[in-house]
Amino acid sequence: QVQLVESGGGLVQAGGSLRLSCAASGSIFSINAMGWYRQAPGKQRELVAAITSGGSTNYADSVKGRFTISRDNAKNTVYLQMNSLKPEDTAVYYCNAEIFPGSDYVYYWGQGTQVTVSS
């Protein structure tokens, strides 16, 4: 059984910072890409940032220069440092990881963490 557990969300004023963490646990042989998605009310879930096992990163245009994704492979954990937050960043943020639990690679999702940015 594989679980992704997110933490670090909350309420922050515009211009502030938050750091999200997502730890994978359970029967894990290896992890390929890990990423963060977000979903605002009434909108589709969208990719925020992703990082490969080798450290290559990809960002949505709307967060480039403000957000930084990183990972600690020894801890099976991915982070999202969010700076210069804007009200439009308000959403539920979900962690996603491509994990090999022993038979085939499977995409897993975390439960989501709320980020609210006040103006």
PDB file of C-alpha atoms in Angstrom:
ATOM      1  CA  GLN A   1       0.000   0.000   0.000  1.00  0.00           C
ATOM      2  CA  VAL A   2       1.426   3.351  -1.092  1.00  0.00           C
ATOM      3  CA  GLN A   3       0.437   6.670   0.447  1.00  0.00           C
ATOM      4  CA  LEU A   4       1.262  10.280  -0.379  1.00  0.00           C
ATOM      5  CA  VAL A   5       0.835  12.654   2.548  1.00  0.00           C
ATOM      6  CA  GLU A   6       0.952  16.406   1.960  1.00  0.00           C
ATOM      7  CA  SER A   7       1.559  19.157   4.494  1.00  0.00           C
ATOM      8  CA  GLY A   8       2.322  22.859   4.611  1.00  0.00           C
ATOM      9  CA  GLY A   9      -0.786  24.496   3.232  1.00  0.00           C
ATOM     10  CA  GLY A  10      -2.530  27.388   4.931  1.00  0.00           C
ATOM     11  CA  LEU A  11      -3.595  31.009   4.761  1.00  0.00           C
ATOM     12  CA  VAL A  12      -1.087  33.663   3.730  1.00  0.00           C
ATOM     13  CA  GLN A  13      -1.243  37.269   2.585  1.00  0.00           C
ATOM     14  CA  ALA A  14      -0.376  38.232  -0.964  1.00  0.00           C
ATOM     15  CA  GLY A  15       3.386  38.475  -1.369  1.00  0.00           C
ATOM     16  CA  GLY A  16       3.990  35.862   1.283  1.00  0.00           C
ATOM     17  CA  SER A  17       5.519  32.396   1.082  1.00  0.00           C
ATOM     18  CA  LEU A  18       4.570  28.829   1.847  1.00  0.00           C
ATOM     19  CA  ARG A  19       6.401  25.524   1.544  1.00  0.00           C
ATOM     20  CA  LEU A  20       4.495  22.367   0.717  1.00  0.00           C
ATOM     21  CA  SER A  21       5.837  18.885   1.420  1.00  0.00           C
ATOM     22  CA  CYS A  22       4.687  15.505   0.167  1.00  0.00           C
ATOM     23  CA  ALA A  23       6.088  12.274   1.554  1.00  0.00           C
ATOM     24  CA  ALA A  24       5.546   8.912  -0.107  1.00  0.00           C
ATOM     25  CA  SER A  25       5.453   5.815   2.066  1.00  0.00           C
ATOM     26  CA  GLY A  26       4.643   2.147   1.805  1.00  0.00           C
ATOM     27  CA  SER A  27       5.783  -0.497  -0.633  1.00  0.00           C
ATOM     28  CA  ILE A  28       8.047   1.588  -2.887  1.00  0.00           C
ATOM     29  CA  PHE A  29      10.803   0.225  -5.075  1.00  0.00           C
ATOM     30  CA  SER A  30      11.421   3.399  -7.032  1.00  0.00           C
ATOM     31  CA  ILE A  31       9.841   6.728  -7.939  1.00  0.00           C
ATOM     32  CA  ASN A  32      10.014   8.400 -11.328  1.00  0.00           C
ATOM     33  CA  ALA A  33       8.476  11.830 -11.735  1.00  0.00           C
ATOM     34  CA  MET A  34       6.877  13.693  -8.860  1.00  0.00           C
ATOM     35  CA  GLY A  35       4.784  16.791  -9.182  1.00  0.00           C
ATOM     36  CA  TRP A  36       2.309  19.268  -7.820  1.00  0.00           C
ATOM     37  CA  TYR A  37      -1.082  20.050  -9.291  1.00  0.00           C
ATOM     38  CA  ARG A  38      -3.718  22.491  -8.137  1.00  0.00           C
ATOM     39  CA  GLN A  39      -7.434  22.908  -8.525  1.00  0.00           C
ATOM     40  CA  ALA A  40      -9.291  26.127  -7.857  1.00  0.00           C
ATOM     41  CA  PRO A  41     -13.085  26.192  -7.372  1.00  0.00           C
ATOM     42  CA  GLY A  42     -14.867  25.779 -10.679  1.00  0.00           C
ATOM     43  CA  LYS A  43     -11.641  25.101 -12.577  1.00  0.00           C
ATOM     44  CA  GLN A  44      -9.873  22.030 -13.880  1.00  0.00           C
ATOM     45  CA  ARG A  45      -6.904  20.545 -12.099  1.00  0.00           C
ATOM     46  CA  GLU A  46      -3.700  21.903 -13.607  1.00  0.00           C
ATOM     47  CA  LEU A  47      -0.018  21.053 -13.423  1.00  0.00           C
ATOM     48  CA  VAL A  48       1.980  23.488 -11.307  1.00  0.00           C
ATOM     49  CA  ALA A  49       5.433  21.895 -11.354  1.00  0.00           C
ATOM     50  CA  ALA A  50       7.073  18.538 -11.905  1.00  0.00           C
ATOM     51  CA  ILE A  51      10.499  17.026 -11.280  1.00  0.00           C
ATOM     52  CA  THR A  52      12.078  13.855 -12.633  1.00  0.00           C
ATOM     53  CA  SER A  53      14.150  11.407 -10.634  1.00  0.00           C
ATOM     54  CA  GLY A  54      17.207  13.041 -12.168  1.00  0.00           C
ATOM     55  CA  GLY A  55      16.196  16.519 -11.085  1.00  0.00           C
ATOM     56  CA  SER A  56      14.885  18.011 -14.326  1.00  0.00           C
ATOM     57  CA  THR A  57      12.034  20.409 -13.645  1.00  0.00           C
ATOM     58  CA  ASN A  58       9.030  21.786 -15.476  1.00  0.00           C
ATOM     59  CA  TYR A  59       6.788  24.687 -14.398  1.00  0.00           C
ATOM     60  CA  ALA A  60       3.509  26.219 -15.423  1.00  0.00           C
ATOM     61  CA  ASP A  61       4.075  29.644 -16.972  1.00  0.00           C
ATOM     62  CA  SER A  62       1.989  31.251 -14.238  1.00  0.00           C
ATOM     63  CA  VAL A  63       4.410  30.201 -11.482  1.00  0.00           C
ATOM     64  CA  LYS A  64       7.787  30.434 -13.205  1.00  0.00           C
ATOM     65  CA  GLY A  65      10.203  32.548 -11.193  1.00  0.00           C
ATOM     66  CA  ARG A  66       8.034  32.337  -8.056  1.00  0.00           C
ATOM     67  CA  PHE A  67       7.758  28.614  -7.270  1.00  0.00           C
ATOM     68  CA  THR A  68      10.552  26.060  -6.915  1.00  0.00           C
ATOM     69  CA  ILE A  69      10.083  22.304  -6.884  1.00  0.00           C
ATOM     70  CA  SER A  70      12.680  20.013  -5.328  1.00  0.00           C
ATOM     71  CA  ARG A  71      12.892  16.471  -4.035  1.00  0.00           C
ATOM     72  CA  ASP A  72      14.809  14.367  -1.551  1.00  0.00           C
ATOM     73  CA  ASN A  73      15.077  10.909  -3.069  1.00  0.00           C
ATOM     74  CA  ALA A  74      16.375   9.387   0.163  1.00  0.00           C
ATOM     75  CA  LYS A  75      13.199  10.511   1.933  1.00  0.00           C
ATOM     76  CA  ASN A  76      10.814   9.915  -1.003  1.00  0.00           C
ATOM     77  CA  THR A  77       9.686  13.492  -0.524  1.00  0.00           C
ATOM     78  CA  VAL A  78       8.906  16.320  -2.908  1.00  0.00           C
ATOM     79  CA  TYR A  79       8.689  19.989  -1.939  1.00  0.00           C
ATOM     80  CA  LEU A  80       7.146  23.091  -3.441  1.00  0.00           C
ATOM     81  CA  GLN A  81       8.532  26.422  -2.283  1.00  0.00           C
ATOM     82  CA  MET A  82       6.020  29.121  -3.159  1.00  0.00           C
ATOM     83  CA  ASN A  83       7.139  32.751  -3.010  1.00  0.00           C
ATOM     84  CA  SER A  84       5.470  36.010  -4.010  1.00  0.00           C
ATOM     85  CA  LEU A  85       2.090  34.362  -3.683  1.00  0.00           C
ATOM     86  CA  LYS A  86      -0.900  35.924  -5.418  1.00  0.00           C
ATOM     87  CA  PRO A  87      -4.631  35.566  -4.723  1.00  0.00           C
ATOM     88  CA  GLU A  88      -4.934  33.615  -7.980  1.00  0.00           C
ATOM     89  CA  ASP A  89      -2.686  30.937  -6.478  1.00  0.00           C
ATOM     90  CA  THR A  90      -5.518  30.031  -4.118  1.00  0.00           C
ATOM     91  CA  ALA A  91      -6.437  26.380  -4.706  1.00  0.00           C
ATOM     92  CA  VAL A  92      -6.213  22.877  -3.329  1.00  0.00           C
ATOM     93  CA  TYR A  93      -2.733  21.591  -4.107  1.00  0.00           C
ATOM     94  CA  TYR A  94      -2.260  17.901  -4.850  1.00  0.00           C
ATOM     95  CA  CYS A  95       0.915  15.869  -4.886  1.00  0.00           C
ATOM     96  CA  ASN A  96       1.383  13.268  -7.623  1.00  0.00           C
ATOM     97  CA  ALA A  97       4.036  10.604  -8.025  1.00  0.00           C
ATOM     98  CA  GLU A  98       4.831   7.830 -10.496  1.00  0.00           C
ATOM     99  CA  ILE A  99       5.761   4.945  -8.228  1.00  0.00           C
ATOM    100  CA  PHE A 100       6.932   1.401  -8.850  1.00  0.00           C
ATOM    101  CA  PRO A 101       5.462  -0.662  -5.995  1.00  0.00           C
ATOM    102  CA  GLY A 102       6.720  -3.964  -7.377  1.00  0.00           C
ATOM    103  CA  SER A 103       4.755  -4.862 -10.493  1.00  0.00           C
ATOM    104  CA  ASP A 104       4.301  -1.785 -12.688  1.00  0.00           C
ATOM    105  CA  TYR A 105       4.528   1.974 -12.431  1.00  0.00           C
ATOM    106  CA  VAL A 106       1.374   3.546 -10.997  1.00  0.00           C
ATOM    107  CA  TYR A 107       0.386   7.199 -10.538  1.00  0.00           C
ATOM    108  CA  TYR A 108      -0.612   8.027  -6.974  1.00  0.00           C
ATOM    109  CA  TRP A 109      -2.267  11.161  -5.599  1.00  0.00           C
ATOM    110  CA  GLY A 110      -2.194  12.799  -2.230  1.00  0.00           C
ATOM    111  CA  GLN A 111      -5.316  13.962  -0.422  1.00  0.00           C
ATOM    112  CA  GLY A 112      -4.711  17.636  -1.180  1.00  0.00           C
ATOM    113  CA  THR A 113      -3.817  20.634   0.947  1.00  0.00           C
ATOM    114  CA  GLN A 114      -5.580  23.998   0.843  1.00  0.00           C
ATOM    115  CA  VAL A 115      -3.597  27.120   0.001  1.00  0.00           C
ATOM    116  CA  THR A 116      -5.429  30.416   0.434  1.00  0.00           C
ATOM    117  CA  VAL A 117      -3.837  33.734  -0.494  1.00  0.00           C
ATOM    118  CA  SER A 118      -5.612  36.846   0.730  1.00  0.00           C
ATOM    119  CA  SER A 119      -5.319  40.198  -1.008  1.00  0.00           C
TER     120      SER A 119
END
